[in-house]
Amino acid sequence: QVQLVESGGGSVEAGGSLNLSCVASEYPTSSYCMGWFRQAPGTEREWVAALDSNGRSSHGYSVKGRVTISLDNAKKTLYLQMNSLKPEDSAMYYCAAKRNGCGSWYWPGGDGMEYWGKGTLVTISS
């Protein structure tokens, strides 16, 4: 069973930056997809960014130009660097993973991801 543990959340002012981390106990398979999702109270879980075992990456429209997703293979650690943070970025951020690559790169509400961390809270003040 893949275990994912997030860290790096916190409270920052608008315009600031945060770098989230997610340590995986193992990769799901040799071909995998890992990503970040977020969920604010009363809203559906939203995809933020993802990358696959071939090094391809993509991100959601709402964070375009403000986030970078990366992976340290040796450390099995996924990162999400977020810049120019806005109050609307406030949410619980979850790390997720699945086997067999990222497929269609579409996970409404997070459906299709197989493994989830417990989340790290990000709060952005105006």
PDB file of C-alpha atoms in Angstrom:
ATOM      1  CA  GLN A   1       0.000   0.000   0.000  1.00  0.00           C
ATOM      2  CA  VAL A   2       1.429   3.363  -1.036  1.00  0.00           C
ATOM      3  CA  GLN A   3       1.509   5.894   1.773  1.00  0.00           C
ATOM      4  CA  LEU A   4       1.745   9.615   1.100  1.00  0.00           C
ATOM      5  CA  VAL A   5       2.630  12.198   3.726  1.00  0.00           C
ATOM      6  CA  GLU A   6       2.319  15.907   2.993  1.00  0.00           C
ATOM      7  CA  SER A   7       4.028  18.805   4.737  1.00  0.00           C
ATOM      8  CA  GLY A   8       4.863  22.441   4.161  1.00  0.00           C
ATOM      9  CA  GLY A   9       1.489  24.060   4.588  1.00  0.00           C
ATOM     10  CA  GLY A  10       1.033  27.139   6.708  1.00  0.00           C
ATOM     11  CA  SER A  11      -0.251  30.674   6.892  1.00  0.00           C
ATOM     12  CA  VAL A  12       1.224  33.349   4.651  1.00  0.00           C
ATOM     13  CA  GLU A  13       0.164  36.722   3.361  1.00  0.00           C
ATOM     14  CA  ALA A  14      -1.116  37.246  -0.144  1.00  0.00           C
ATOM     15  CA  GLY A  15       1.720  37.487  -2.621  1.00  0.00           C
ATOM     16  CA  GLY A  16       3.866  35.085  -0.642  1.00  0.00           C
ATOM     17  CA  SER A  17       5.157  31.626  -1.479  1.00  0.00           C
ATOM     18  CA  LEU A  18       4.982  28.125  -0.099  1.00  0.00           C
ATOM     19  CA  ASN A  19       6.676  24.888  -1.060  1.00  0.00           C
ATOM     20  CA  LEU A  20       4.652  21.797  -0.252  1.00  0.00           C
ATOM     21  CA  SER A  21       6.237  18.355   0.019  1.00  0.00           C
ATOM     22  CA  CYS A  22       4.832  14.857  -0.249  1.00  0.00           C
ATOM     23  CA  VAL A  23       6.908  11.839   0.706  1.00  0.00           C
ATOM     24  CA  ALA A  24       5.842   8.523  -0.822  1.00  0.00           C
ATOM     25  CA  SER A  25       6.592   5.203   0.838  1.00  0.00           C
ATOM     26  CA  GLU A  26       7.009   3.728  -2.638  1.00  0.00           C
ATOM     27  CA  TYR A  27       5.951   4.391  -6.199  1.00  0.00           C
ATOM     28  CA  PRO A  28       2.673   2.700  -7.219  1.00  0.00           C
ATOM     29  CA  THR A  29       4.330   1.027 -10.190  1.00  0.00           C
ATOM     30  CA  SER A  30       7.159   1.813 -12.597  1.00  0.00           C
ATOM     31  CA  SER A  31       4.624   3.849 -14.586  1.00  0.00           C
ATOM     32  CA  TYR A  32       2.819   6.221 -12.277  1.00  0.00           C
ATOM     33  CA  CYS A  33       1.151   9.569 -11.902  1.00  0.00           C
ATOM     34  CA  MET A  34       1.449  11.845  -8.890  1.00  0.00           C
ATOM     35  CA  GLY A  35      -0.327  15.074  -8.257  1.00  0.00           C
ATOM     36  CA  TRP A  36      -1.675  17.733  -5.977  1.00  0.00           C
ATOM     37  CA  PHE A  37      -5.299  18.514  -5.313  1.00  0.00           C
ATOM     38  CA  ARG A  38      -6.932  21.031  -3.031  1.00  0.00           C
ATOM     39  CA  GLN A  39     -10.245  21.428  -1.328  1.00  0.00           C
ATOM     40  CA  ALA A  40     -11.679  24.450   0.410  1.00  0.00           C
ATOM     41  CA  PRO A  41     -14.640  24.094   2.788  1.00  0.00           C
ATOM     42  CA  GLY A  42     -17.885  23.603   0.905  1.00  0.00           C
ATOM     43  CA  THR A  43     -16.221  23.091  -2.456  1.00  0.00           C
ATOM     44  CA  GLU A  44     -15.346  20.115  -4.649  1.00  0.00           C
ATOM     45  CA  ARG A  45     -11.803  18.795  -4.633  1.00  0.00           C
ATOM     46  CA  GLU A  46      -9.851  20.579  -7.365  1.00  0.00           C
ATOM     47  CA  TRP A  47      -6.878  19.376  -9.349  1.00  0.00           C
ATOM     48  CA  VAL A  48      -3.821  21.643  -8.989  1.00  0.00           C
ATOM     49  CA  ALA A  49      -0.938  19.926 -10.802  1.00  0.00           C
ATOM     50  CA  ALA A  50       0.371  16.505 -11.741  1.00  0.00           C
ATOM     51  CA  LEU A  51       3.333  14.776 -13.294  1.00  0.00           C
ATOM     52  CA  ASP A  52       4.017  11.293 -14.597  1.00  0.00           C
ATOM     53  CA  SER A  53       6.928   8.885 -14.522  1.00  0.00           C
ATOM     54  CA  ASN A  54       8.003  10.117 -17.982  1.00  0.00           C
ATOM     55  CA  GLY A  55       8.546  13.608 -16.639  1.00  0.00           C
ATOM     56  CA  ARG A  56       5.517  15.202 -18.223  1.00  0.00           C
ATOM     57  CA  SER A  57       3.588  17.671 -16.101  1.00  0.00           C
ATOM     58  CA  SER A  58       0.540  19.850 -16.254  1.00  0.00           C
ATOM     59  CA  HIS A  59      -1.476  22.093 -13.961  1.00  0.00           C
ATOM     60  CA  GLY A  60      -4.925  23.447 -13.498  1.00  0.00           C
ATOM     61  CA  TYR A  61      -6.052  26.716 -15.042  1.00  0.00           C
ATOM     62  CA  SER A  62      -6.596  28.490 -11.720  1.00  0.00           C
ATOM     63  CA  VAL A  63      -2.909  28.194 -10.788  1.00  0.00           C
ATOM     64  CA  LYS A  64      -1.406  28.697 -14.219  1.00  0.00           C
ATOM     65  CA  GLY A  65       1.932  30.506 -14.090  1.00  0.00           C
ATOM     66  CA  ARG A  66       2.058  30.397 -10.303  1.00  0.00           C
ATOM     67  CA  VAL A  67       2.947  26.795  -9.467  1.00  0.00           C
ATOM     68  CA  THR A  68       5.705  24.359 -10.291  1.00  0.00           C
ATOM     69  CA  ILE A  69       5.433  20.647  -9.639  1.00  0.00           C
ATOM     70  CA  SER A  70       8.577  18.565  -9.356  1.00  0.00           C
ATOM     71  CA  LEU A  71       9.778  15.190  -8.146  1.00  0.00           C
ATOM     72  CA  ASP A  72      12.965  14.092  -6.426  1.00  0.00           C
ATOM     73  CA  ASN A  73      13.169  10.470  -7.496  1.00  0.00           C
ATOM     74  CA  ALA A  74      15.840   9.491  -5.026  1.00  0.00           C
ATOM     75  CA  LYS A  75      13.860  10.862  -2.121  1.00  0.00           C
ATOM     76  CA  LYS A  76      10.467   9.773  -3.508  1.00  0.00           C
ATOM     77  CA  THR A  77       9.320  13.284  -2.707  1.00  0.00           C
ATOM     78  CA  LEU A  78       6.862  15.326  -4.727  1.00  0.00           C
ATOM     79  CA  TYR A  79       6.972  19.108  -4.425  1.00  0.00           C
ATOM     80  CA  LEU A  80       4.600  21.927  -5.218  1.00  0.00           C
ATOM     81  CA  GLN A  81       6.165  25.356  -5.326  1.00  0.00           C
ATOM     82  CA  MET A  82       3.459  27.996  -5.154  1.00  0.00           C
ATOM     83  CA  ASN A  83       4.132  31.687  -5.764  1.00  0.00           C
ATOM     84  CA  SER A  84       2.035  34.850  -5.843  1.00  0.00           C
ATOM     85  CA  LEU A  85      -0.421  33.236  -3.497  1.00  0.00           C
ATOM     86  CA  LYS A  86      -3.966  34.587  -3.280  1.00  0.00           C
ATOM     87  CA  PRO A  87      -6.591  34.256  -0.559  1.00  0.00           C
ATOM     88  CA  GLU A  88      -8.556  31.973  -2.891  1.00  0.00           C
ATOM     89  CA  ASP A  89      -5.652  29.514  -2.799  1.00  0.00           C
ATOM     90  CA  SER A  90      -6.529  28.780   0.823  1.00  0.00           C
ATOM     91  CA  ALA A  91      -7.463  25.116   1.112  1.00  0.00           C
ATOM     92  CA  MET A  92      -6.388  21.712   2.327  1.00  0.00           C
ATOM     93  CA  TYR A  93      -3.820  20.448  -0.153  1.00  0.00           C
ATOM     94  CA  TYR A  94      -3.658  16.720  -0.837  1.00  0.00           C
ATOM     95  CA  CYS A  95      -1.027  14.615  -2.504  1.00  0.00           C
ATOM     96  CA  ALA A  96      -2.321  11.768  -4.659  1.00  0.00           C
ATOM     97  CA  ALA A  97      -0.965   8.994  -6.837  1.00  0.00           C
ATOM     98  CA  LYS A  98      -2.135   6.318  -9.250  1.00  0.00           C
ATOM     99  CA  ARG A  99      -0.718   3.486 -11.258  1.00  0.00           C
ATOM    100  CA  ASN A 100      -0.276   3.360 -15.018  1.00  0.00           C
ATOM    101  CA  GLY A 101       0.500   6.991 -15.757  1.00  0.00           C
ATOM    102  CA  CYS A 102      -1.746  10.034 -15.871  1.00  0.00           C
ATOM    103  CA  GLY A 103      -4.035   8.794 -18.638  1.00  0.00           C
ATOM    104  CA  SER A 104      -6.369  11.579 -19.728  1.00  0.00           C
ATOM    105  CA  TRP A 105      -4.990  14.027 -17.131  1.00  0.00           C
ATOM    106  CA  TYR A 106      -8.518  14.609 -15.919  1.00  0.00           C
ATOM    107  CA  TRP A 107      -9.705  13.758 -12.427  1.00  0.00           C
ATOM    108  CA  PRO A 108     -12.984  15.456 -11.586  1.00  0.00           C
ATOM    109  CA  GLY A 109     -13.179  15.782  -7.853  1.00  0.00           C
ATOM    110  CA  GLY A 110     -10.070  13.646  -7.626  1.00  0.00           C
ATOM    111  CA  ASP A 111     -11.788  10.563  -9.056  1.00  0.00           C
ATOM    112  CA  GLY A 112      -9.282   8.169 -10.607  1.00  0.00           C
ATOM    113  CA  MET A 113      -6.474   8.769  -8.167  1.00  0.00           C
ATOM    114  CA  GLU A 114      -5.833   5.655  -6.108  1.00  0.00           C
ATOM    115  CA  TYR A 115      -3.747   6.790  -3.161  1.00  0.00           C
ATOM    116  CA  TRP A 116      -4.165   9.871  -1.014  1.00  0.00           C
ATOM    117  CA  GLY A 117      -2.349  11.641   1.766  1.00  0.00           C
ATOM    118  CA  LYS A 118      -4.127  13.257   4.681  1.00  0.00           C
ATOM    119  CA  GLY A 119      -3.431  16.786   3.520  1.00  0.00           C
ATOM    120  CA  THR A 120      -1.627  19.919   4.612  1.00  0.00           C
ATOM    121  CA  LEU A 121      -3.489  23.166   5.281  1.00  0.00           C
ATOM    122  CA  VAL A 122      -2.680  26.350   3.391  1.00  0.00           C
ATOM    123  CA  THR A 123      -4.121  29.659   4.576  1.00  0.00           C
ATOM    124  CA  ILE A 124      -3.532  32.878   2.668  1.00  0.00           C
ATOM    125  CA  SER A 125      -4.450  36.161   4.312  1.00  0.00           C
ATOM    126  CA  SER A 126      -5.234  39.341   2.401  1.00  0.00           C
TER     127      SER A 126
END
